Each structure stands twice: as C-alpha cells, then as structure tokens.
PDB file of C-alpha atoms in Angstrom:
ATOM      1  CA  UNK A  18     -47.303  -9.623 -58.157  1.00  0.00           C
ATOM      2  CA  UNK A  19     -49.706 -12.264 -57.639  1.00  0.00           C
ATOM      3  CA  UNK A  20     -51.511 -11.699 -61.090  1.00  0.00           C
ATOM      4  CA  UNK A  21     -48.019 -11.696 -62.677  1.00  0.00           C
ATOM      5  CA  UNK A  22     -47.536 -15.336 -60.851  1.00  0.00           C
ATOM      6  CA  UNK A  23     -50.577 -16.680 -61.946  1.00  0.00           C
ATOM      7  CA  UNK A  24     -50.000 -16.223 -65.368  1.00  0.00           C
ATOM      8  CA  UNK A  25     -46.549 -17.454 -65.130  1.00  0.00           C
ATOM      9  CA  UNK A  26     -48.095 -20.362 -64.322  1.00  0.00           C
ATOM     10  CA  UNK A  27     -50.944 -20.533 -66.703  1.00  0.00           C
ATOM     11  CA  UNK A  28     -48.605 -20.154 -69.465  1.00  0.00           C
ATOM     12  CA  UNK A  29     -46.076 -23.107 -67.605  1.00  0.00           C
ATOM     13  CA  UNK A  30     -48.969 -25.781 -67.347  1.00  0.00           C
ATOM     14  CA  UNK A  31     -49.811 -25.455 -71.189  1.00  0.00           C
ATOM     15  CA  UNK A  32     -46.421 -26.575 -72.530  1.00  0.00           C
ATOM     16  CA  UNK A  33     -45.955 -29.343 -74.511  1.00  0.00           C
ATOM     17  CA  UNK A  34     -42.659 -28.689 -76.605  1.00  0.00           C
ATOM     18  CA  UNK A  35     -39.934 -26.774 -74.448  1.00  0.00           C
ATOM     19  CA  UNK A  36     -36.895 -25.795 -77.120  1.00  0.00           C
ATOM     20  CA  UNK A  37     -33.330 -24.653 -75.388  1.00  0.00           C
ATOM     21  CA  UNK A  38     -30.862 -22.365 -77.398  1.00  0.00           C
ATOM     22  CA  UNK A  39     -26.932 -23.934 -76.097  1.00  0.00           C
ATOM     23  CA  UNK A  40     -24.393 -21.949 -76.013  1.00  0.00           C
ATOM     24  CA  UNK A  41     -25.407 -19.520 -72.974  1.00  0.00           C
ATOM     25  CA  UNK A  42     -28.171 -21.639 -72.332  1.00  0.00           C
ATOM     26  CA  UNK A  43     -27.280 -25.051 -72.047  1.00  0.00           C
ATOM     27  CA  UNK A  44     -23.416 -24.213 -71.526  1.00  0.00           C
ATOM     28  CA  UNK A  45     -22.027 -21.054 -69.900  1.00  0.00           C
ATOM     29  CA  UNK A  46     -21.653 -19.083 -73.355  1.00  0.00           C
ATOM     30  CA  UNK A  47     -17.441 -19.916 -73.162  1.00  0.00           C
ATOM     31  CA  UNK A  48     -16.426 -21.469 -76.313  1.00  0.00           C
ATOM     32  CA  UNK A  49     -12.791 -23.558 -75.288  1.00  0.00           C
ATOM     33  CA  UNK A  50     -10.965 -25.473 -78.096  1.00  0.00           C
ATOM     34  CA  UNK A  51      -9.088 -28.632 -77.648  1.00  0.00           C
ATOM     35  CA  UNK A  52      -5.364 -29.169 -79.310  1.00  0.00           C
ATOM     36  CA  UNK A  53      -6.543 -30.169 -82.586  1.00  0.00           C
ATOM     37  CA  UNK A  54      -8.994 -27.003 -82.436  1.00  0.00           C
ATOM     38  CA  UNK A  55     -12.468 -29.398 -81.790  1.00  0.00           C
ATOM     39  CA  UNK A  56     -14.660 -26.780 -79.783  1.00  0.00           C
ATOM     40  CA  UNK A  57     -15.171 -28.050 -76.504  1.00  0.00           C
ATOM     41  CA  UNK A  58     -18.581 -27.644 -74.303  1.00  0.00           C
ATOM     42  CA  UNK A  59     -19.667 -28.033 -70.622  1.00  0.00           C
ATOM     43  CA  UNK A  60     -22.876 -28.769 -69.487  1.00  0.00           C
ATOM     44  CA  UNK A  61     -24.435 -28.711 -66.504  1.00  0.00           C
ATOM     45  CA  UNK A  62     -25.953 -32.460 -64.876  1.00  0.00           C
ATOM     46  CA  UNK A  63     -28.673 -30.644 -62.680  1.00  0.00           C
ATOM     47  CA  UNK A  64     -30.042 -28.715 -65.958  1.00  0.00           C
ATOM     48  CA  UNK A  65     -29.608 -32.790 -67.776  1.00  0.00           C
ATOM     49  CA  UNK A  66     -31.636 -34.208 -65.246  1.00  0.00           C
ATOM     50  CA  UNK A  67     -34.339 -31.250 -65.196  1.00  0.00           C
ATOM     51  CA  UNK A  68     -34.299 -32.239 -69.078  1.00  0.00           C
ATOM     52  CA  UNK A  69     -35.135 -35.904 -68.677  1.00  0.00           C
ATOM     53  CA  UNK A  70     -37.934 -35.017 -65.614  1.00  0.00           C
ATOM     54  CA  UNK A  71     -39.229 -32.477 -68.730  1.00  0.00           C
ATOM     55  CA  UNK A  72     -39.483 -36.007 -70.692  1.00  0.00           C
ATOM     56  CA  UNK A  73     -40.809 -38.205 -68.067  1.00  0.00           C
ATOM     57  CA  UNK A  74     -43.738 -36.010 -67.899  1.00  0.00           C
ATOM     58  CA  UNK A  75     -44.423 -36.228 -71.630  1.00  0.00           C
ATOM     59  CA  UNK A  76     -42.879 -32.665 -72.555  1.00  0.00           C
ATOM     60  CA  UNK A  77     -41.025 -32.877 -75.860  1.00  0.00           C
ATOM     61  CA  UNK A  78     -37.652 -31.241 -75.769  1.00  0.00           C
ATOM     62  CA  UNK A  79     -35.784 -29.762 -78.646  1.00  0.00           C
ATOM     63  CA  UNK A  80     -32.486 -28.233 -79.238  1.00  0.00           C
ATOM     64  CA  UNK A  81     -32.379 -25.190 -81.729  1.00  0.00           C
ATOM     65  CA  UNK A  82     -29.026 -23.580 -81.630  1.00  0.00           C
ATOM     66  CA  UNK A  83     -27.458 -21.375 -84.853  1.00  0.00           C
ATOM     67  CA  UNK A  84     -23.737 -23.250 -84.468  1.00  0.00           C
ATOM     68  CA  UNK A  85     -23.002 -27.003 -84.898  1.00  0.00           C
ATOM     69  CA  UNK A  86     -21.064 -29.009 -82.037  1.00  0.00           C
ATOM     70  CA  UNK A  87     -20.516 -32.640 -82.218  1.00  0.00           C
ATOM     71  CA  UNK A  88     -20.719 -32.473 -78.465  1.00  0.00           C
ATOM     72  CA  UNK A  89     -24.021 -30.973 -78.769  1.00  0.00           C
ATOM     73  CA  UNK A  90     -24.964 -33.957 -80.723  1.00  0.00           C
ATOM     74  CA  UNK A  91     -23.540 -36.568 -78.539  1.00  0.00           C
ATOM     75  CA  UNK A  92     -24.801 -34.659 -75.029  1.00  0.00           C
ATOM     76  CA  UNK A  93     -28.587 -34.687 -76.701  1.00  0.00           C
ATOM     77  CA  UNK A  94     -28.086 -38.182 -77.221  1.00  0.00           C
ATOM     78  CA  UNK A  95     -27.224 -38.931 -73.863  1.00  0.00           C
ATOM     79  CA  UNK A  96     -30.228 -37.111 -72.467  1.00  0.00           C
ATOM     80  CA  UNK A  97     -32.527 -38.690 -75.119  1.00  0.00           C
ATOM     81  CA  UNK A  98     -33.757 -35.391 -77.017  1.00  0.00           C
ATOM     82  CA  UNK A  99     -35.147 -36.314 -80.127  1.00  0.00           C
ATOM     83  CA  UNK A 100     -35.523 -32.771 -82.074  1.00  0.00           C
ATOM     84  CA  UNK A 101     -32.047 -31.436 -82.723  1.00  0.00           C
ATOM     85  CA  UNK A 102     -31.432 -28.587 -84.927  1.00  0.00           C
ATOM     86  CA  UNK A 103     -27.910 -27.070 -85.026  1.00  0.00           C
ATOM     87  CA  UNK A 104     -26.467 -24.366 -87.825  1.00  0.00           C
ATOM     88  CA  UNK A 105     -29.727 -22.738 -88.133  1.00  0.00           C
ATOM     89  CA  UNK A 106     -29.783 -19.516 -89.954  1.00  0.00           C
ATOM     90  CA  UNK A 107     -33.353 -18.771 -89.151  1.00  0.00           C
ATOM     91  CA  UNK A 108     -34.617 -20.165 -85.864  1.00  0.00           C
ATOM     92  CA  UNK A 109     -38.203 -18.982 -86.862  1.00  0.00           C
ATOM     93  CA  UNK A 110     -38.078 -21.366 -90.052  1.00  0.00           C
ATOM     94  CA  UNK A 111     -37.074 -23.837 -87.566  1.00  0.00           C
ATOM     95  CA  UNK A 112     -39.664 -23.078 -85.335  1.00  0.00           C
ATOM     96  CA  UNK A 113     -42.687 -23.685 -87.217  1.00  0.00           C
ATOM     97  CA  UNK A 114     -40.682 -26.641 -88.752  1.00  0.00           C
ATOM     98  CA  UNK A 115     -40.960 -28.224 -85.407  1.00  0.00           C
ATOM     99  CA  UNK A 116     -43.994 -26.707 -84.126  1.00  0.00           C
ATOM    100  CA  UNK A 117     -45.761 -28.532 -87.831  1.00  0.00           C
ATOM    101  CA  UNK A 118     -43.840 -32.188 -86.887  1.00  0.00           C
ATOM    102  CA  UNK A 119     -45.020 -32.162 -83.408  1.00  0.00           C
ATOM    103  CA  UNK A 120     -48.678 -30.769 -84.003  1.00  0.00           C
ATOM    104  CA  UNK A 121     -48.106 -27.751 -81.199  1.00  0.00           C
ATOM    105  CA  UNK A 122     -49.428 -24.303 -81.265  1.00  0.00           C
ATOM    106  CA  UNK A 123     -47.572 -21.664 -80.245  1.00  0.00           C
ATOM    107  CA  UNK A 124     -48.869 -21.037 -77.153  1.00  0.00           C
ATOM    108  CA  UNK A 125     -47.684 -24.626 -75.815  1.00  0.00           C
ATOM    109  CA  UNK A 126     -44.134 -24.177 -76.650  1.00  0.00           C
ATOM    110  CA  UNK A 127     -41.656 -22.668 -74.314  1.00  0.00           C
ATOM    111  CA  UNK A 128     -38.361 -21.179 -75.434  1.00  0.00           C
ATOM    112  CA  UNK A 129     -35.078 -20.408 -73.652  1.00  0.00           C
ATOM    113  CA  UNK A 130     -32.523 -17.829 -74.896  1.00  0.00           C
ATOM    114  CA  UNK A 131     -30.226 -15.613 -74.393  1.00  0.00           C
ATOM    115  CA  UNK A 132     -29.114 -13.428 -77.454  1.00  0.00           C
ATOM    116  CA  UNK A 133     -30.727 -11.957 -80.338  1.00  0.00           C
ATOM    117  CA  UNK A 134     -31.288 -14.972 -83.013  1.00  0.00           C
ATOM    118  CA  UNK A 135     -33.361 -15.994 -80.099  1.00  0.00           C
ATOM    119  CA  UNK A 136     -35.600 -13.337 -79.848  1.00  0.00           C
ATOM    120  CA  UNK A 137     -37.888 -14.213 -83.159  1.00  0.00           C
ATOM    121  CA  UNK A 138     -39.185 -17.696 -81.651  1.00  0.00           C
ATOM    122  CA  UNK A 139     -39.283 -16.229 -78.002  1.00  0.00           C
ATOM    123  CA  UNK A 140     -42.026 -13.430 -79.626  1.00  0.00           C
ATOM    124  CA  UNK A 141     -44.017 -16.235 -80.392  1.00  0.00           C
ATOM    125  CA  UNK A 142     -43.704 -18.641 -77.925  1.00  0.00           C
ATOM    126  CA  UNK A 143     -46.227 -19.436 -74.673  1.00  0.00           C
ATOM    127  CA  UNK A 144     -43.332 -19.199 -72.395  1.00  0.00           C
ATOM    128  CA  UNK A 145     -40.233 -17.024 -73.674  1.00  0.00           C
ATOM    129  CA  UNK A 146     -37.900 -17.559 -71.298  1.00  0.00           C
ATOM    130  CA  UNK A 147     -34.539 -15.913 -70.519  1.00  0.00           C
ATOM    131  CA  UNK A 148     -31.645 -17.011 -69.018  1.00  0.00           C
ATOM    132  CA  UNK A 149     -29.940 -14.430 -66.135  1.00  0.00           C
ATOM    133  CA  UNK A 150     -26.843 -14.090 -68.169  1.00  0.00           C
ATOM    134  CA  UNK A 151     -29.187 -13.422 -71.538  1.00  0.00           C
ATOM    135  CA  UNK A 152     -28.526  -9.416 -72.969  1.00  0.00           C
ATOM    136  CA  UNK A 153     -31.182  -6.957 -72.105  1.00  0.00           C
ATOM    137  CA  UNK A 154     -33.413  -7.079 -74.924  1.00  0.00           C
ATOM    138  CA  UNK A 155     -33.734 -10.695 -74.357  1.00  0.00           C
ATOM    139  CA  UNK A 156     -34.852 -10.379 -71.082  1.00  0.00           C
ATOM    140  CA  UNK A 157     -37.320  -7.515 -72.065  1.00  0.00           C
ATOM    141  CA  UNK A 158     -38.891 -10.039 -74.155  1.00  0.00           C
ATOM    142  CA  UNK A 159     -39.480 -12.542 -71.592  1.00  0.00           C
ATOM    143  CA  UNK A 160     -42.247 -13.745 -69.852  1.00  0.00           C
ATOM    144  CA  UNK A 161     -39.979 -14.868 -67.308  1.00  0.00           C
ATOM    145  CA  UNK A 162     -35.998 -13.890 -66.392  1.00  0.00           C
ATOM    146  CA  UNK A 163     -34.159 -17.083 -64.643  1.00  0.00           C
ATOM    147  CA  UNK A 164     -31.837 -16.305 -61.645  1.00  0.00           C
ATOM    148  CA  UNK A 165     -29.527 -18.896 -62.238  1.00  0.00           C
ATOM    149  CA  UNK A 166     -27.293 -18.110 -65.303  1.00  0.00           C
ATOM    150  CA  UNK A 167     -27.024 -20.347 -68.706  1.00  0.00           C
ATOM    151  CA  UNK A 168     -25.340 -23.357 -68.176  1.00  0.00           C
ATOM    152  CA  UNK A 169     -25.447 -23.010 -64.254  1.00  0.00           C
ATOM    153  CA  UNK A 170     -28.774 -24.025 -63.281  1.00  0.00           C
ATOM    154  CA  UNK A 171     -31.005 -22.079 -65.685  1.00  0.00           C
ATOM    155  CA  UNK A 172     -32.539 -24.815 -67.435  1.00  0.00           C
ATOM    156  CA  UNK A 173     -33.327 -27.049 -64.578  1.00  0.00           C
ATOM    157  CA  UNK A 174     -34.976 -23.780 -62.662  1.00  0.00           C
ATOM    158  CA  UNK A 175     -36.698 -23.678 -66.407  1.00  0.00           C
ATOM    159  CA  UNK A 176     -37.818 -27.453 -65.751  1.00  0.00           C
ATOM    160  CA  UNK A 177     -38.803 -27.122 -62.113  1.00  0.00           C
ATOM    161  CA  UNK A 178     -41.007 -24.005 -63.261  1.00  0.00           C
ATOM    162  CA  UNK A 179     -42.743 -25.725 -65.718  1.00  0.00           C
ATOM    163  CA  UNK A 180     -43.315 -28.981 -63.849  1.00  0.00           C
ATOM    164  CA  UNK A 181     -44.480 -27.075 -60.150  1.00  0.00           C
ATOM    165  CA  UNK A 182     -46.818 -25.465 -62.553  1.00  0.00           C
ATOM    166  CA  UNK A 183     -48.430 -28.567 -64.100  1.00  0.00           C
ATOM    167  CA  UNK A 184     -48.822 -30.162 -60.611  1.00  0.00           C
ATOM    168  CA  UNK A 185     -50.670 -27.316 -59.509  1.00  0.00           C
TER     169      UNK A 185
END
C-alpha cells in the first residue's frame, strides 16, 4: 500500500498540464434543458476553486470534452482556463495537439474521465485519473479512482492530490 502511495505521488508532483473531461467530470453527467431547449449544466464551486489553486501553482488546465456547451465556455471563462476544446471527435488528436502547444510530455499531464472517449488520453497520461461515478473500464485504467463522484467534489480531491503531492 505504501509503494502504491508513493507512486501516486511521484506521478502527482510531475504534472504540469491537468485536462478535465465535463460532463461526469466537471458536472454530475445529468444533461437538463431549459424552455427553449439550451442544455443546461451545474458545476460544482469547491471543484472551481481546486481549479484556480491548480493555476496559482503554475499547473495549466485544459478542458477536452466530445460535446459543445456554451455554458462550458462561459464557466471556463470564469475560472480563467485557457485551453478549451469542446466537440472533439478524437480526444487523442487533441491530446498531442495540446501536449505540442504547451511543450509537455506525457508523463506531466494528468487526465480526468469517466467514460470511454476518455480512455485513449488516460493510456497515455502521467496521472489517469477517474472519477467514482466513471464506468468500470475507466477506473481499471486509472492510476487513481476518486471517492467523490464527477461534479461533486472529484476534481477538487483531483486538485488537492496533485498539490499535497508537490508540497511534499
């Protein structure tokens, strides 16, 4: 257990790009529609603020999500994440898209997910990450399974992992 810990951490205190899937990451996975039919999302402030103290400490955040929400848009905004990619029909493509802007191996990026488009970027990542909610495959995958589920604390447990890790 200890050996498992210590390279939890190992792999925390190299990142330097940590990428979030939303929708049962960042939100809860429930899609709800307004009156006009605009898609509606809810997001969690504890997992925002764990986002900007990912920032403050100089890791670069990214969305990379398959769908496209204008609320998605306008809550990166508000949490000042520079690298959003929404509608992606190959988050791998994406990936190294990213990975090539930034100048970051593999090994320094973290990724958290919860379905199956995820599961190409988490095989390559430093930190694959799963959210407690993700399907079993995605969790197999992982190099670490949150407790809290997307869009209810995941991503700020995520954040407080990654930071404890680089304080070390």
């Amino acid at each position: 257990m200890a050996e498992r810990e210590a390279e939890l951490r190992k792999r925390a205190k190299q990142i330097r790009l940590a990428i979030f899937d939303v929708d049962g990451v960042l939100t809860d996975g429930s899609l709800w529609f307004g009156p006009d039919g605009e898609a509606l999302k809810v997001f969690n402030i504890l997992d925002g603020h764990g986002l900007k103290m990912l920032a403050e400490e100089g890791i670069a955040t990214a969305i990379l999500s398959g769908r496209s929400s204008p609320a998605v848009t306008k809550r990166a905004a508000e949490l000042g994440i520079a690298h959003v990619i929404q509608g992606a029909t190959d988050k791998r493509v994406e990936f190294d898209r990213l990975r090539a802007k930034l100048g970051v191996e593999e090994a320094q990026c973290a990724f958290v997910g919860d379905d199956l488009p995820d599961l190409p970027v988490m095989q390559r990542c430093g930190l694959a990450v799963a959210v407690a909610n993700a399907v079993e495959l995605v969790k197999a995958a992982a190099h670490y399974v949150t407790d809290a589920p997307g869009g209810r604390g995941a991503v700020r447990e995520f954040s407080d992992l990654v930071l404890a890790a680089r304080r070390a």
